[in-house]
mmCIF file of C-alpha atoms in Angstrom:
data_model
loop_
_atom_site.group_PDB
_atom_site.id
_atom_site.type_symbol
_atom_site.label_atom_id
_atom_site.label_comp_id
_atom_site.label_asym_id
_atom_site.label_seq_id
_atom_site.Cartn_x
_atom_site.Cartn_y
_atom_site.Cartn_z
ATOM 1 C CA UNK V 1 0.662 40.838 28.991
ATOM 2 C CA UNK V 2 1.408 43.386 26.533
ATOM 3 C CA UNK V 3 0.023 42.570 22.945
ATOM 4 C CA UNK V 4 2.816 42.609 19.793
ATOM 5 C CA UNK V 5 2.384 45.088 17.076
ATOM 6 C CA UNK V 6 1.555 42.506 14.765
ATOM 7 C CA UNK V 7 -1.277 41.313 17.178
ATOM 8 C CA UNK V 8 -2.928 44.659 17.463
ATOM 9 C CA UNK V 9 -2.595 45.189 13.840
ATOM 10 C CA UNK V 10 -4.169 41.612 12.987
ATOM 11 C CA UNK V 11 -6.952 42.256 15.506
ATOM 12 C CA UNK V 12 -7.650 45.744 14.236
ATOM 13 C CA UNK V 13 -7.948 43.924 10.593
ATOM 14 C CA UNK V 14 -10.140 41.544 12.126
ATOM 15 C CA UNK V 15 -12.500 43.883 13.752
ATOM 16 C CA UNK V 16 -12.614 46.140 10.799
ATOM 17 C CA UNK V 17 -13.412 42.889 8.494
ATOM 18 C CA UNK V 18 -16.268 41.907 10.958
ATOM 19 C CA UNK V 19 -17.510 45.374 10.961
ATOM 20 C CA UNK V 20 -18.026 45.562 7.210
ATOM 21 C CA UNK V 21 -21.158 43.825 7.808
ATOM 22 C CA UNK V 22 -22.225 44.687 11.358
ATOM 23 C CA UNK V 23 -23.823 48.077 10.810
ATOM 24 C CA UNK V 24 -25.849 49.019 7.897
ATOM 25 C CA UNK V 25 -25.357 47.443 4.182
ATOM 26 C CA UNK V 26 -22.657 44.963 3.807
ATOM 27 C CA UNK V 27 -19.413 46.960 2.458
ATOM 28 C CA UNK V 28 -17.953 43.873 0.914
ATOM 29 C CA UNK V 29 -20.265 43.313 -2.090
ATOM 30 C CA UNK V 30 -17.864 43.328 -4.970
ATOM 31 C CA UNK V 31 -13.826 42.435 -5.294
ATOM 32 C CA UNK V 32 -13.425 46.049 -5.683
ATOM 33 C CA UNK V 33 -14.899 46.450 -2.236
ATOM 34 C CA UNK V 34 -12.259 43.930 -0.952
ATOM 35 C CA UNK V 35 -9.555 45.656 -2.650
ATOM 36 C CA UNK V 36 -10.335 48.888 -0.989
ATOM 37 C CA UNK V 37 -10.756 47.104 2.483
ATOM 38 C CA UNK V 38 -7.291 45.297 1.880
ATOM 39 C CA UNK V 39 -5.609 48.574 0.896
ATOM 40 C CA UNK V 40 -6.928 50.505 3.889
ATOM 41 C CA UNK V 41 -5.782 47.671 6.088
ATOM 42 C CA UNK V 42 -2.578 47.124 4.282
ATOM 43 C CA UNK V 43 -2.830 43.524 3.939
ATOM 44 C CA UNK V 44 0.191 42.237 1.615
ATOM 45 C CA UNK V 45 0.035 39.128 -0.692
ATOM 46 C CA UNK V 46 -1.404 37.473 -3.633
ATOM 47 C CA UNK V 47 -4.814 38.114 -4.833
ATOM 48 C CA UNK V 48 -7.248 36.800 -7.329
ATOM 49 C CA UNK V 49 -9.611 39.557 -7.318
ATOM 50 C CA UNK V 50 -12.390 37.223 -8.117
ATOM 51 C CA UNK V 51 -16.084 36.467 -6.925
ATOM 52 C CA UNK V 52 -15.145 33.282 -5.484
ATOM 53 C CA UNK V 53 -12.156 35.225 -3.425
ATOM 54 C CA UNK V 54 -14.633 37.403 -1.921
ATOM 55 C CA UNK V 55 -17.266 34.843 -0.972
ATOM 56 C CA UNK V 56 -14.505 33.200 0.664
ATOM 57 C CA UNK V 57 -13.486 36.293 2.555
ATOM 58 C CA UNK V 58 -17.149 36.687 3.628
ATOM 59 C CA UNK V 59 -17.585 33.147 4.986
ATOM 60 C CA UNK V 60 -14.419 33.671 7.017
ATOM 61 C CA UNK V 61 -16.034 37.114 8.472
ATOM 62 C CA UNK V 62 -18.849 35.430 9.766
ATOM 63 C CA UNK V 63 -16.698 32.692 11.264
ATOM 64 C CA UNK V 64 -14.614 35.376 12.868
ATOM 65 C CA UNK V 65 -17.404 37.337 14.266
ATOM 66 C CA UNK V 66 -18.457 34.164 16.097
ATOM 67 C CA UNK V 67 -14.955 33.775 17.745
ATOM 68 C CA UNK V 68 -14.955 37.360 18.567
ATOM 69 C CA UNK V 69 -17.239 36.862 21.288
ATOM 70 C CA UNK V 70 -16.680 33.042 22.235
ATOM 71 C CA UNK V 71 -15.568 32.010 25.559
ATOM 72 C CA UNK V 72 -12.122 30.688 26.005
ATOM 73 C CA UNK V 73 -12.992 26.994 25.281
ATOM 74 C CA UNK V 74 -14.801 27.737 21.956
ATOM 75 C CA UNK V 75 -12.141 30.359 20.946
ATOM 76 C CA UNK V 76 -9.198 27.684 21.309
ATOM 77 C CA UNK V 77 -11.221 25.272 19.072
ATOM 78 C CA UNK V 78 -11.820 27.892 16.646
ATOM 79 C CA UNK V 79 -8.324 28.959 16.494
ATOM 80 C CA UNK V 80 -7.106 25.602 16.088
ATOM 81 C CA UNK V 81 -9.564 24.825 13.269
ATOM 82 C CA UNK V 82 -8.634 27.748 11.332
ATOM 83 C CA UNK V 83 -5.017 26.954 11.653
ATOM 84 C CA UNK V 84 -5.554 23.483 10.583
ATOM 85 C CA UNK V 85 -7.539 24.539 7.526
ATOM 86 C CA UNK V 86 -4.974 26.653 6.377
ATOM 87 C CA UNK V 87 -2.058 24.007 6.965
ATOM 88 C CA UNK V 88 -0.225 26.811 9.205
ATOM 89 C CA UNK V 89 3.380 26.989 9.118
ATOM 90 C CA UNK V 90 4.498 29.721 11.333
ATOM 91 C CA UNK V 91 7.668 31.540 10.054
ATOM 92 C CA UNK V 92 9.051 35.083 11.373
ATOM 93 C CA UNK V 93 9.291 37.414 8.653
ATOM 94 C CA UNK V 94 10.148 41.046 7.921
ATOM 95 C CA UNK V 95 9.070 42.935 4.616
ATOM 96 C CA UNK V 96 7.952 46.286 3.776
ATOM 97 C CA UNK V 97 7.964 48.730 6.468
ATOM 98 C CA UNK V 98 6.845 46.067 9.168
ATOM 99 C CA UNK V 99 9.454 44.663 11.414
ATOM 100 C CA UNK V 100 9.614 41.350 12.334
ATOM 101 C CA UNK V 101 6.594 39.335 12.766
ATOM 102 C CA UNK V 102 4.731 35.849 12.216
ATOM 103 C CA UNK V 103 3.266 34.883 8.953
ATOM 104 C CA UNK V 104 1.726 31.279 9.016
ATOM 105 C CA UNK V 105 1.205 30.966 5.347
ATOM 106 C CA UNK V 106 3.090 31.517 2.341
ATOM 107 C CA UNK V 107 2.500 35.187 0.722
ATOM 108 C CA UNK V 108 1.193 33.138 -2.424
ATOM 109 C CA UNK V 109 -1.520 31.418 -0.297
ATOM 110 C CA UNK V 110 -5.158 32.101 -1.091
ATOM 111 C CA UNK V 111 -6.254 35.312 0.534
ATOM 112 C CA UNK V 112 -8.754 33.721 2.792
ATOM 113 C CA UNK V 113 -6.268 31.294 4.429
ATOM 114 C CA UNK V 114 -3.942 34.418 5.077
ATOM 115 C CA UNK V 115 -6.616 36.246 6.781
ATOM 116 C CA UNK V 116 -7.422 33.156 8.563
ATOM 117 C CA UNK V 117 -4.214 32.659 9.877
ATOM 118 C CA UNK V 118 -3.481 36.226 10.705
ATOM 119 C CA UNK V 119 -6.689 36.193 12.907
ATOM 120 C CA UNK V 120 -5.987 33.032 14.473
ATOM 121 C CA UNK V 121 -2.498 33.827 15.514
ATOM 122 C CA UNK V 122 -3.799 37.240 17.006
ATOM 123 C CA UNK V 123 -6.633 35.367 18.751
ATOM 124 C CA UNK V 124 -4.318 33.028 20.184
ATOM 125 C CA UNK V 125 -2.407 35.939 21.734
ATOM 126 C CA UNK V 126 -5.229 37.167 23.290
ATOM 127 C CA UNK V 127 -6.104 33.679 24.622
ATOM 128 C CA UNK V 128 -2.758 32.930 26.046
ATOM 129 C CA UNK V 129 -2.392 36.299 27.572
ATOM 130 C CA UNK V 130 -5.868 36.006 29.326
ATOM 131 C CA UNK V 131 -7.066 39.187 27.380
ATOM 132 C CA UNK V 132 -10.327 38.140 26.233
ATOM 133 C CA UNK V 133 -12.070 41.234 27.709
ATOM 134 C CA UNK V 134 -10.043 43.301 25.052
ATOM 135 C CA UNK V 135 -12.632 41.932 22.499
ATOM 136 C CA UNK V 136 -16.129 43.017 22.777
ATOM 137 C CA UNK V 137 -19.153 44.519 21.136
ATOM 138 C CA UNK V 138 -20.443 47.805 20.735
ATOM 139 C CA UNK V 139 -22.450 49.195 24.189
ATOM 140 C CA UNK V 140 -24.911 51.150 21.951
ATOM 141 C CA UNK V 141 -28.438 49.286 21.782
ATOM 142 C CA UNK V 142 -28.755 49.810 17.910
ATOM 143 C CA UNK V 143 -25.208 48.584 17.102
ATOM 144 C CA UNK V 144 -23.902 45.205 16.314
ATOM 145 C CA UNK V 145 -20.074 46.284 15.526
ATOM 146 C CA UNK V 146 -17.169 44.586 17.365
ATOM 147 C CA UNK V 147 -14.637 46.700 19.349
ATOM 148 C CA UNK V 148 -11.009 46.088 20.249
ATOM 149 C CA UNK V 149 -10.350 47.706 23.567
ATOM 150 C CA UNK V 150 -6.486 48.480 23.771
ATOM 151 C CA UNK V 151 -7.126 51.121 26.589
ATOM 152 C CA UNK V 152 -4.993 50.675 29.814
ATOM 153 C CA UNK V 153 -7.917 50.147 32.155
ATOM 154 C CA UNK V 154 -10.407 48.576 29.606
ATOM 155 C CA UNK V 155 -12.852 50.957 29.372
ATOM 156 C CA UNK V 156 -13.690 51.114 25.746
ATOM 157 C CA UNK V 157 -17.378 50.617 25.443
ATOM 158 C CA UNK V 158 -18.229 52.045 21.940
ATOM 159 C CA UNK V 159 -17.309 51.292 18.426
ATOM 160 C CA UNK V 160 -15.460 53.173 15.948
ATOM 161 C CA UNK V 161 -17.618 52.628 12.970
ATOM 162 C CA UNK V 162 -20.071 55.174 13.600
ATOM 163 C CA UNK V 163 -20.958 57.935 16.393
ATOM 164 C CA UNK V 164 -22.196 55.611 18.871
ATOM 165 C CA UNK V 165 -20.338 57.015 21.913
ATOM 166 C CA UNK V 166 -21.440 60.515 21.211
ATOM 167 C CA UNK V 167 -25.114 59.350 20.409
ATOM 168 C CA UNK V 168 -25.383 57.513 23.590
ATOM 169 C CA UNK V 169 -24.006 60.348 25.492
ATOM 170 C CA UNK V 170 -26.365 62.850 24.135
ATOM 171 C CA UNK V 171 -29.065 60.547 24.849
ATOM 172 C CA UNK V 172 -27.964 60.028 28.300
ATOM 173 C CA UNK V 173 -28.094 63.806 28.804
ATOM 174 C CA UNK V 174 -31.313 64.587 27.344
ATOM 175 C CA UNK V 175 -32.617 61.670 29.769
ATOM 176 C CA UNK V 176 -30.932 63.327 32.734
ATOM 177 C CA UNK V 177 -32.152 66.800 31.805
ATOM 178 C CA UNK V 178 -35.834 65.611 31.251
ATOM 179 C CA UNK V 179 -35.873 63.889 34.639
ATOM 180 C CA UNK V 180 -34.257 67.214 36.227
ATOM 181 C CA UNK V 181 -37.081 69.338 34.486
ATOM 182 C CA UNK V 182 -39.926 67.176 35.479
ATOM 183 C CA UNK V 183 -38.666 66.870 39.198
ATOM 184 C CA UNK V 184 -38.563 70.527 39.047
ATOM 185 C CA UNK V 185 -42.249 71.093 38.168
#
């Protein structure tokens, strides 16, 4: 099943949100940090720019992290809970440079509800399409970031938040080289 453009965009935003706390210090410490994140992700709608809004988004992030690695049953329960909590009412809309896509809340709904429903609908598409293997975690032993694997052969192993893939390849090369040198002695 091919994932729709809005699903891919939403999954990318969810992964980016989760990864704001996956490696190193939390990147969402202030409402201004949240503003920067939302601008980078091109997330539209109303904002209150308050500490309460930031706390709600950080709380949502924790729940989304758990759903990202959940099995099908737990993911279905979590998606349904997110949609119920936000009183989702899906509608097909078009705005800005985006083509037709689904919104499940009003643009005036609280930020955390809009983020939650976007995430829930994208995760529901992944679940319905049998594409759970597209969601994963970075294979680097010292990284906790999540990955969204959109490769054709589902071969993505490392995150985009750091330099994990390169570090692991260098580590592997050095290990092979040391083994070869040791065997040559």
